[in-house]
Amino acid sequence: MILPSKHLPQDRALLTVGARLLAHLERPMTVSALWQKMQESSVDKSAKDKGNTLSFDWFVLALDLLHLLGAIHLRDGILVRNSA
């Protein structure tokens, strides 16, 4: 689930989804703004063509993983990347 495996392709692993989230989190934003940005991204459009759309559940799991790893935090309802 966190890493790709025989039954989970690389683009669906939480680490890969988390990396894409961090790439889109260039500046502090709300969870819903980041979700919208992910839905509009070209990577997700190509995934939609393959039938591999990112579900909100998987999006939240990737956010949880990033928070546990210390890569992001929530400050006053805004997602912020940690600099270190």
Short mmCIF file of C-alpha atoms in Angstrom, two decimals:
data_model
loop_
_atom_site.label_atom_id
_atom_site.label_comp_id
_atom_site.label_asym_id
_atom_site.label_seq_id
_atom_site.Cartn_x
_atom_site.Cartn_y
_atom_site.Cartn_z
CA MET A 1 0.00 0.00 0.00
CA ILE A 2 2.78 2.42 0.86
CA LEU A 3 5.22 0.97 -1.65
CA PRO A 4 4.46 -0.59 -5.04
CA SER A 5 4.01 -4.35 -5.05
CA LYS A 6 2.95 -7.14 -7.35
CA HIS A 7 -0.70 -6.15 -6.92
CA LEU A 8 -0.23 -2.39 -6.63
CA PRO A 9 1.22 -0.42 -9.55
CA GLN A 10 3.86 2.23 -8.93
CA ASP A 11 1.57 5.17 -9.72
CA ARG A 12 -0.97 4.00 -7.10
CA ALA A 13 1.47 3.53 -4.20
CA LEU A 14 0.99 6.04 -1.39
CA LEU A 15 4.60 7.18 -1.61
CA THR A 16 4.13 8.07 -5.29
CA VAL A 17 0.82 9.82 -4.62
CA GLY A 18 2.43 11.66 -1.71
CA ALA A 19 5.28 12.83 -3.93
CA ARG A 20 2.75 14.20 -6.43
CA LEU A 21 0.93 15.96 -3.58
CA LEU A 22 4.15 17.58 -2.42
CA ALA A 23 4.88 18.71 -5.97
CA HIS A 24 1.48 20.45 -6.10
CA LEU A 25 1.85 21.96 -2.62
CA GLU A 26 4.11 24.79 -3.79
CA ARG A 27 2.53 27.24 -1.37
CA PRO A 28 0.27 26.75 1.66
CA MET A 29 -3.30 25.85 0.67
CA THR A 30 -6.42 24.19 1.99
CA VAL A 31 -7.04 20.47 1.65
CA SER A 32 -9.88 21.10 -0.79
CA ALA A 33 -7.71 23.39 -2.93
CA LEU A 34 -5.00 20.72 -3.10
CA TRP A 35 -7.63 18.09 -3.96
CA GLN A 36 -8.93 20.31 -6.77
CA LYS A 37 -5.40 20.89 -8.05
CA MET A 38 -4.75 17.14 -8.09
CA GLN A 39 -7.95 16.54 -10.02
CA GLU A 40 -6.96 19.12 -12.64
CA SER A 41 -3.36 17.96 -13.04
CA SER A 42 -2.22 16.46 -16.31
CA VAL A 43 -0.93 13.34 -14.53
CA ASP A 44 -4.41 12.62 -13.24
CA LYS A 45 -5.96 13.30 -16.66
CA SER A 46 -3.80 10.61 -18.20
CA ALA A 47 -4.72 8.31 -15.31
CA LYS A 48 -8.41 8.97 -15.96
CA ASP A 49 -7.92 7.74 -19.50
CA LYS A 50 -6.56 4.48 -18.08
CA GLY A 51 -9.38 4.27 -15.52
CA ASN A 52 -7.00 4.87 -12.58
CA THR A 53 -8.52 7.98 -11.03
CA LEU A 54 -7.30 9.03 -7.62
CA SER A 55 -10.04 8.57 -5.05
CA PHE A 56 -10.48 11.00 -2.18
CA ASP A 57 -9.80 8.14 0.27
CA TRP A 58 -6.41 7.47 -1.32
CA PHE A 59 -5.70 11.22 -1.35
CA VAL A 60 -6.37 11.44 2.40
CA LEU A 61 -4.24 8.36 3.08
CA ALA A 62 -1.35 9.99 1.20
CA LEU A 63 -1.82 13.17 3.25
CA ASP A 64 -1.77 11.08 6.44
CA LEU A 65 1.46 9.41 5.34
CA LEU A 66 3.09 12.75 4.55
CA HIS A 67 2.04 14.08 7.95
CA LEU A 68 3.42 10.99 9.74
CA LEU A 69 6.70 11.38 7.85
CA GLY A 70 6.88 15.03 8.92
CA ALA A 71 6.72 16.37 5.37
CA ILE A 72 3.58 18.48 5.91
CA HIS A 73 1.54 19.89 8.76
CA LEU A 74 -1.82 21.59 9.18
CA ARG A 75 -1.74 25.15 10.50
CA ASP A 76 -5.08 26.93 11.03
CA GLY A 77 -6.79 24.73 8.41
CA ILE A 78 -4.03 25.26 5.82
CA LEU A 79 -1.63 22.56 4.61
CA VAL A 80 1.99 23.67 4.82
CA ARG A 81 5.15 21.91 3.60
CA ASN A 82 7.85 21.49 6.21
CA SER A 83 11.12 22.99 5.06
CA ALA A 84 13.51 20.57 6.74
#
